[in-house]
PDB file of C-alpha atoms and ligand atoms in Angstrom:
ATOM      1  CA  UNK J   1     119.887 141.442  31.521  1.00 67.00           C
ATOM      2  CA  UNK J   2     118.734 140.008  34.857  1.00 66.00           C
ATOM      3  CA  UNK J   3     116.926 142.092  37.436  1.00 77.00           C
ATOM      4  CA  UNK J   4     118.404 142.910  40.830  1.00 89.00           C
ATOM      5  CA  UNK J   5     119.113 139.940  43.079  1.00 93.00           C
ATOM      6  CA  UNK J   6     116.703 139.495  46.017  1.00 96.00           C
ATOM      7  CA  UNK J   7     119.230 139.307  48.868  1.00 97.00           C
ATOM      8  CA  UNK J   8     116.565 138.754  51.535  1.00 97.00           C
ATOM      9  CA  UNK J   9     115.355 135.668  49.673  1.00 97.00           C
ATOM     10  CA  UNK J  10     118.915 134.361  49.146  1.00 97.00           C
ATOM     11  CA  UNK J  11     119.631 134.853  52.872  1.00 98.00           C
ATOM     12  CA  UNK J  12     116.458 132.891  53.775  1.00 98.00           C
ATOM     13  CA  UNK J  13     117.456 130.051  51.466  1.00 98.00           C
ATOM     14  CA  UNK J  14     120.983 130.035  52.918  1.00 98.00           C
ATOM     15  CA  UNK J  15     119.519 129.762  56.406  1.00 98.00           C
ATOM     16  CA  UNK J  16     117.450 126.751  55.291  1.00 98.00           C
ATOM     17  CA  UNK J  17     120.519 125.246  53.670  1.00 98.00           C
ATOM     18  CA  UNK J  18     122.467 125.547  56.940  1.00 98.00           C
ATOM     19  CA  UNK J  19     119.670 123.641  58.743  1.00 98.00           C
ATOM     20  CA  UNK J  20     119.690 120.895  56.082  1.00 98.00           C
ATOM     21  CA  UNK J  21     123.459 120.570  56.429  1.00 97.00           C
ATOM     22  CA  UNK J  22     123.008 119.857  60.159  1.00 97.00           C
ATOM     23  CA  UNK J  23     123.931 123.283  61.470  1.00 98.00           C
ATOM     24  CA  UNK J  24     122.226 125.592  63.936  1.00 97.00           C
ATOM     25  CA  UNK J  25     121.843 128.915  62.090  1.00 97.00           C
ATOM     26  CA  UNK J  26     121.143 130.675  65.406  1.00 97.00           C
ATOM     27  CA  UNK J  27     124.463 129.883  67.034  1.00 97.00           C
ATOM     28  CA  UNK J  28     126.777 132.832  67.547  1.00 97.00           C
ATOM     29  CA  UNK J  29     129.193 132.196  64.674  1.00 97.00           C
ATOM     30  CA  UNK J  30     126.465 131.678  62.067  1.00 97.00           C
ATOM     31  CA  UNK J  31     124.121 134.512  62.992  1.00 96.00           C
ATOM     32  CA  UNK J  32     125.278 136.864  60.257  1.00 97.00           C
ATOM     33  CA  UNK J  33     126.193 134.141  57.774  1.00 98.00           C
ATOM     34  CA  UNK J  34     123.024 134.037  55.619  1.00 98.00           C
ATOM     35  CA  UNK J  35     123.225 137.788  55.076  1.00 98.00           C
ATOM     36  CA  UNK J  36     126.956 137.634  54.313  1.00 98.00           C
ATOM     37  CA  UNK J  37     126.464 134.736  51.877  1.00 98.00           C
ATOM     38  CA  UNK J  38     123.742 136.707  50.081  1.00 98.00           C
ATOM     39  CA  UNK J  39     126.053 139.740  49.772  1.00 97.00           C
ATOM     40  CA  UNK J  40     128.918 137.570  48.617  1.00 97.00           C
ATOM     41  CA  UNK J  41     126.831 135.688  46.013  1.00 97.00           C
ATOM     42  CA  UNK J  42     125.390 138.948  44.711  1.00 97.00           C
ATOM     43  CA  UNK J  43     128.967 140.122  44.046  1.00 96.00           C
ATOM     44  CA  UNK J  44     130.219 136.798  42.659  1.00 97.00           C
ATOM     45  CA  UNK J  45     127.317 136.572  40.200  1.00 96.00           C
ATOM     46  CA  UNK J  46     127.299 140.285  39.352  1.00 96.00           C
ATOM     47  CA  UNK J  47     128.066 139.433  35.717  1.00 96.00           C
ATOM     48  CA  UNK J  48     124.421 138.439  35.183  1.00 95.00           C
ATOM     49  CA  UNK J  49     123.431 142.027  35.863  1.00 94.00           C
ATOM     50  CA  UNK J  50     126.025 143.627  33.569  1.00 92.00           C
ATOM     51  CA  UNK J  51     126.530 143.838  29.843  1.00 90.00           C
ATOM     52  CA  UNK J  52     129.917 144.130  28.149  1.00 88.00           C
ATOM     53  CA  UNK J  53     128.611 147.306  26.475  1.00 86.00           C
ATOM     54  CA  UNK J  54     128.281 148.930  29.929  1.00 87.00           C
ATOM     55  CA  UNK J  55     131.655 147.568  30.998  1.00 86.00           C
ATOM     56  CA  UNK J  56     133.485 148.876  27.937  1.00 85.00           C
ATOM     57  CA  UNK J  57     131.604 152.171  28.112  1.00 80.00           C
ATOM     58  CA  UNK J  58     133.057 153.580  24.895  1.00 77.00           C
ATOM     59  CA  UNK J  59     136.681 153.099  26.002  1.00 79.00           C
ATOM     60  CA  UNK J  60     137.551 152.009  22.467  1.00 80.00           C
ATOM     61  CA  UNK J  61     139.976 154.310  20.671  1.00 80.00           C
ATOM     62  CA  UNK J  62     140.884 154.911  17.057  1.00 82.00           C
ATOM     63  CA  UNK J  63     144.342 153.621  16.241  1.00 80.00           C
ATOM     64  CA  UNK J  64     146.084 152.610  13.052  1.00 75.00           C
ATOM     65  CA  UNK J  65     148.479 150.128  14.592  1.00 74.00           C
ATOM     66  CA  UNK J  66     148.116 146.587  13.408  1.00 77.00           C
ATOM     67  CA  UNK J  67     150.567 145.015  15.820  1.00 85.00           C
ATOM     68  CA  UNK J  68     149.568 142.276  18.156  1.00 91.00           C
ATOM     69  CA  UNK J  69     148.494 143.584  21.556  1.00 92.00           C
ATOM     70  CA  UNK J  70     148.953 141.180  24.455  1.00 94.00           C
ATOM     71  CA  UNK J  71     147.699 141.345  28.037  1.00 95.00           C
ATOM     72  CA  UNK J  72     149.161 138.554  30.129  1.00 95.00           C
ATOM     73  CA  UNK J  73     148.342 137.138  33.554  1.00 95.00           C
ATOM     74  CA  UNK J  74     144.870 138.573  34.100  1.00 97.00           C
ATOM     75  CA  UNK J  75     143.587 137.022  37.329  1.00 97.00           C
ATOM     76  CA  UNK J  76     140.434 134.941  37.021  1.00 97.00           C
ATOM     77  CA  UNK J  77     138.025 133.997  39.808  1.00 98.00           C
ATOM     78  CA  UNK J  78     134.892 132.182  38.726  1.00 98.00           C
ATOM     79  CA  UNK J  79     132.534 129.423  39.897  1.00 98.00           C
ATOM     80  CA  UNK J  80     131.843 126.142  38.131  1.00 97.00           C
ATOM     81  CA  UNK J  81     128.226 125.608  37.187  1.00 97.00           C
ATOM     82  CA  UNK J  82     128.312 121.932  38.120  1.00 95.00           C
ATOM     83  CA  UNK J  83     129.213 122.333  41.790  1.00 95.00           C
ATOM     84  CA  UNK J  84     129.083 126.063  42.449  1.00 96.00           C
ATOM     85  CA  UNK J  85     132.667 125.840  43.673  1.00 96.00           C
ATOM     86  CA  UNK J  86     135.389 128.301  42.671  1.00 97.00           C
ATOM     87  CA  UNK J  87     137.874 127.875  39.910  1.00 97.00           C
ATOM     88  CA  UNK J  88     140.679 130.360  39.597  1.00 97.00           C
ATOM     89  CA  UNK J  89     143.858 131.087  37.720  1.00 97.00           C
ATOM     90  CA  UNK J  90     144.965 133.415  34.992  1.00 97.00           C
ATOM     91  CA  UNK J  91     144.188 134.258  31.436  1.00 96.00           C
ATOM     92  CA  UNK J  92     146.145 135.776  28.575  1.00 97.00           C
ATOM     93  CA  UNK J  93     144.495 137.824  25.869  1.00 97.00           C
ATOM     94  CA  UNK J  94     145.926 138.871  22.529  1.00 96.00           C
ATOM     95  CA  UNK J  95     144.377 140.689  19.597  1.00 95.00           C
ATOM     96  CA  UNK J  96     145.286 142.440  16.395  1.00 94.00           C
ATOM     97  CA  UNK J  97     143.452 145.714  15.971  1.00 89.00           C
ATOM     98  CA  UNK J  98     141.944 146.801  12.657  1.00 88.00           C
ATOM     99  CA  UNK J  99     141.394 150.456  13.467  1.00 85.00           C
ATOM    100  CA  UNK J 100     140.360 150.409  17.116  1.00 86.00           C
ATOM    101  CA  UNK J 101     142.046 149.470  20.407  1.00 87.00           C
ATOM    102  CA  UNK J 102     140.575 149.008  23.854  1.00 89.00           C
ATOM    103  CA  UNK J 103     141.928 150.136  27.252  1.00 87.00           C
ATOM    104  CA  UNK J 104     143.806 147.404  29.137  1.00 87.00           C
ATOM    105  CA  UNK J 105     141.674 147.808  32.268  1.00 90.00           C
ATOM    106  CA  UNK J 106     138.569 147.276  30.129  1.00 93.00           C
ATOM    107  CA  UNK J 107     139.862 143.890  29.001  1.00 94.00           C
ATOM    108  CA  UNK J 108     140.158 142.894  32.664  1.00 95.00           C
ATOM    109  CA  UNK J 109     136.603 144.120  33.252  1.00 95.00           C
ATOM    110  CA  UNK J 110     135.256 142.111  30.303  1.00 96.00           C
ATOM    111  CA  UNK J 111     136.945 139.058  31.865  1.00 97.00           C
ATOM    112  CA  UNK J 112     135.234 139.752  35.226  1.00 97.00           C
ATOM    113  CA  UNK J 113     131.864 140.367  33.579  1.00 96.00           C
ATOM    114  CA  UNK J 114     131.837 136.763  32.315  1.00 98.00           C
ATOM    115  CA  UNK J 115     133.772 135.217  35.234  1.00 98.00           C
ATOM    116  CA  UNK J 116     131.183 136.477  37.732  1.00 97.00           C
ATOM    117  CA  UNK J 117     128.595 133.965  36.565  1.00 97.00           C
ATOM    118  CA  UNK J 118     128.271 130.210  36.894  1.00 98.00           C
ATOM    119  CA  UNK J 119     130.612 128.934  34.237  1.00 98.00           C
ATOM    120  CA  UNK J 120     132.543 126.168  32.647  1.00 97.00           C
ATOM    121  CA  UNK J 121     136.068 127.204  31.750  1.00 98.00           C
ATOM    122  CA  UNK J 122     135.640 126.413  28.038  1.00 98.00           C
ATOM    123  CA  UNK J 123     132.626 128.701  27.657  1.00 98.00           C
ATOM    124  CA  UNK J 124     134.206 131.482  29.728  1.00 98.00           C
ATOM    125  CA  UNK J 125     137.240 131.427  27.402  1.00 98.00           C
ATOM    126  CA  UNK J 126     135.024 131.640  24.294  1.00 98.00           C
ATOM    127  CA  UNK J 127     132.797 134.390  25.664  1.00 98.00           C
ATOM    128  CA  UNK J 128     135.807 136.588  26.448  1.00 97.00           C
ATOM    129  CA  UNK J 129     137.246 136.033  22.959  1.00 97.00           C
ATOM    130  CA  UNK J 130     133.900 136.718  21.216  1.00 97.00           C
ATOM    131  CA  UNK J 131     133.259 139.804  23.265  1.00 95.00           C
ATOM    132  CA  UNK J 132     136.664 141.384  22.511  1.00 94.00           C
ATOM    133  CA  UNK J 133     136.270 140.507  18.840  1.00 94.00           C
ATOM    134  CA  UNK J 134     132.897 142.299  18.797  1.00 92.00           C
ATOM    135  CA  UNK J 135     133.727 145.313  20.944  1.00 89.00           C
ATOM    136  CA  UNK J 136     136.983 146.102  19.185  1.00 89.00           C
ATOM    137  CA  UNK J 137     136.157 144.858  15.717  1.00 89.00           C
ATOM    138  CA  UNK J 138     139.547 143.129  15.820  1.00 92.00           C
ATOM    139  CA  UNK J 139     141.193 141.302  12.951  1.00 94.00           C
ATOM    140  CA  UNK J 140     141.817 138.375  15.286  1.00 96.00           C
ATOM    141  CA  UNK J 141     141.676 137.431  18.951  1.00 97.00           C
ATOM    142  CA  UNK J 142     143.281 134.726  21.086  1.00 97.00           C
ATOM    143  CA  UNK J 143     142.504 133.827  24.692  1.00 98.00           C
ATOM    144  CA  UNK J 144     144.303 131.191  26.766  1.00 97.00           C
ATOM    145  CA  UNK J 145     143.174 130.380  30.296  1.00 97.00           C
ATOM    146  CA  UNK J 146     144.849 128.231  32.956  1.00 97.00           C
ATOM    147  CA  UNK J 147     142.760 127.430  36.043  1.00 97.00           C
ATOM    148  CA  UNK J 148     142.582 125.184  39.079  1.00 96.00           C
ATOM    149  CA  UNK J 149     139.141 123.887  39.994  1.00 95.00           C
ATOM    150  CA  UNK J 150     138.217 123.410  43.653  1.00 94.00           C
ATOM    151  CA  UNK J 151     135.607 120.812  42.652  1.00 92.00           C
ATOM    152  CA  UNK J 152     138.508 118.672  41.446  1.00 90.00           C
ATOM    153  CA  UNK J 153     140.911 119.571  44.260  1.00 90.00           C
ATOM    154  CA  UNK J 154     138.612 119.289  47.308  1.00 88.00           C
ATOM    155  CA  UNK J 155     136.385 116.448  46.153  1.00 85.00           C
ATOM    156  CA  UNK J 156     135.882 114.048  43.244  1.00 76.00           C
ATOM    157  CA  UNK J 157     139.202 112.948  41.831  1.00 73.00           C
ATOM    158  CA  UNK J 158     141.149 115.049  44.396  1.00 69.00           C
ATOM    159  CA  UNK J 159     143.794 116.051  41.896  1.00 71.00           C
ATOM    160  CA  UNK J 160     145.301 118.926  43.848  1.00 74.00           C
ATOM    161  CA  UNK J 161     147.873 120.004  41.332  1.00 78.00           C
ATOM    162  CA  UNK J 162     146.103 119.715  38.031  1.00 87.00           C
ATOM    163  CA  UNK J 163     145.696 122.848  35.951  1.00 92.00           C
ATOM    164  CA  UNK J 164     143.179 122.965  33.136  1.00 95.00           C
ATOM    165  CA  UNK J 165     144.108 124.937  30.035  1.00 96.00           C
ATOM    166  CA  UNK J 166     141.563 126.166  27.505  1.00 97.00           C
ATOM    167  CA  UNK J 167     141.961 128.365  24.465  1.00 97.00           C
ATOM    168  CA  UNK J 168     139.850 130.188  21.926  1.00 97.00           C
ATOM    169  CA  UNK J 169     141.169 131.708  18.687  1.00 97.00           C
ATOM    170  CA  UNK J 170     139.149 133.809  16.279  1.00 97.00           C
ATOM    171  CA  UNK J 171     139.734 135.573  12.967  1.00 97.00           C
ATOM    172  CA  UNK J 172     143.379 135.710  11.848  1.00 96.00           C
ATOM    173  CA  UNK J 173     144.448 133.857  15.016  1.00 96.00           C
ATOM    174  CA  UNK J 174     142.471 130.930  13.694  1.00 96.00           C
ATOM    175  CA  UNK J 175     143.256 131.172   9.977  1.00 96.00           C
ATOM    176  CA  UNK J 176     146.962 132.169  10.131  1.00 95.00           C
ATOM    177  CA  UNK J 177     149.260 129.603  11.700  1.00 95.00           C
ATOM    178  CA  UNK J 178     152.089 132.166  12.030  1.00 95.00           C
ATOM    179  CA  UNK J 179     149.865 134.634  13.922  1.00 95.00           C
ATOM    180  CA  UNK J 180     148.711 131.918  16.286  1.00 94.00           C
ATOM    181  CA  UNK J 181     152.319 130.824  16.872  1.00 94.00           C
ATOM    182  CA  UNK J 182     153.406 134.398  17.596  1.00 94.00           C
ATOM    183  CA  UNK J 183     150.604 134.725  20.158  1.00 95.00           C
ATOM    184  CA  UNK J 184     151.468 131.435  21.842  1.00 94.00           C
ATOM    185  CA  UNK J 185     155.171 132.268  22.077  1.00 94.00           C
ATOM    186  CA  UNK J 186     154.458 135.760  23.487  1.00 92.00           C
ATOM    187  CA  UNK J 187     152.268 134.430  26.304  1.00 92.00           C
ATOM    188  CA  UNK J 188     154.616 131.573  27.201  1.00 87.00           C
ATOM    189  CA  UNK J 189     155.238 131.842  30.932  1.00 60.00           C
ATOM    190  CA  UNK J 190     157.407 128.808  31.535  1.00 50.00           C
TER     191      UNK J 190
HETATM  192 ZN1   ZN V 201     132.759 121.620  39.176  1.00 63.85          ZN
END
């Protein structure tokens, strides 16, 4: 795990960046900006200073159900590693428990733990799936994520309405076509 972020250093670098961009970091509106950017980046990259073990914190319970458990529409806010611009949207998680289940809020916190790093959407999707598989010891896991990327919307190809969809399936979600189909039909939003 990474050590604490040096916010003073990040604020200094932000100040230099403002100068390079052609701004005057001493003008009224920008005075507090380097410090605010440092605070904001510390939060948005907080996942580097967390482990999923800490996040889950033993909130895994014995259960003998082997039904599919679905959590839909978990909000995602992350930053692309190519441009350090946000991408955001929602993700849907499904798993089949063997003998343990995990609290719903913990699934959302696992998502945030990986989203608060520089990411590509494909890897973020896989990390969430792998982590739930490991923490719960599930029989199978599926994750589908739909996001809009500001690096595509504000610059580059300027495709304002495109949504990127990624998926990761593990265990029985990968090997059993019927299980995968059930998952996909349960998360269908439109
Ligand atoms: Zn990008």
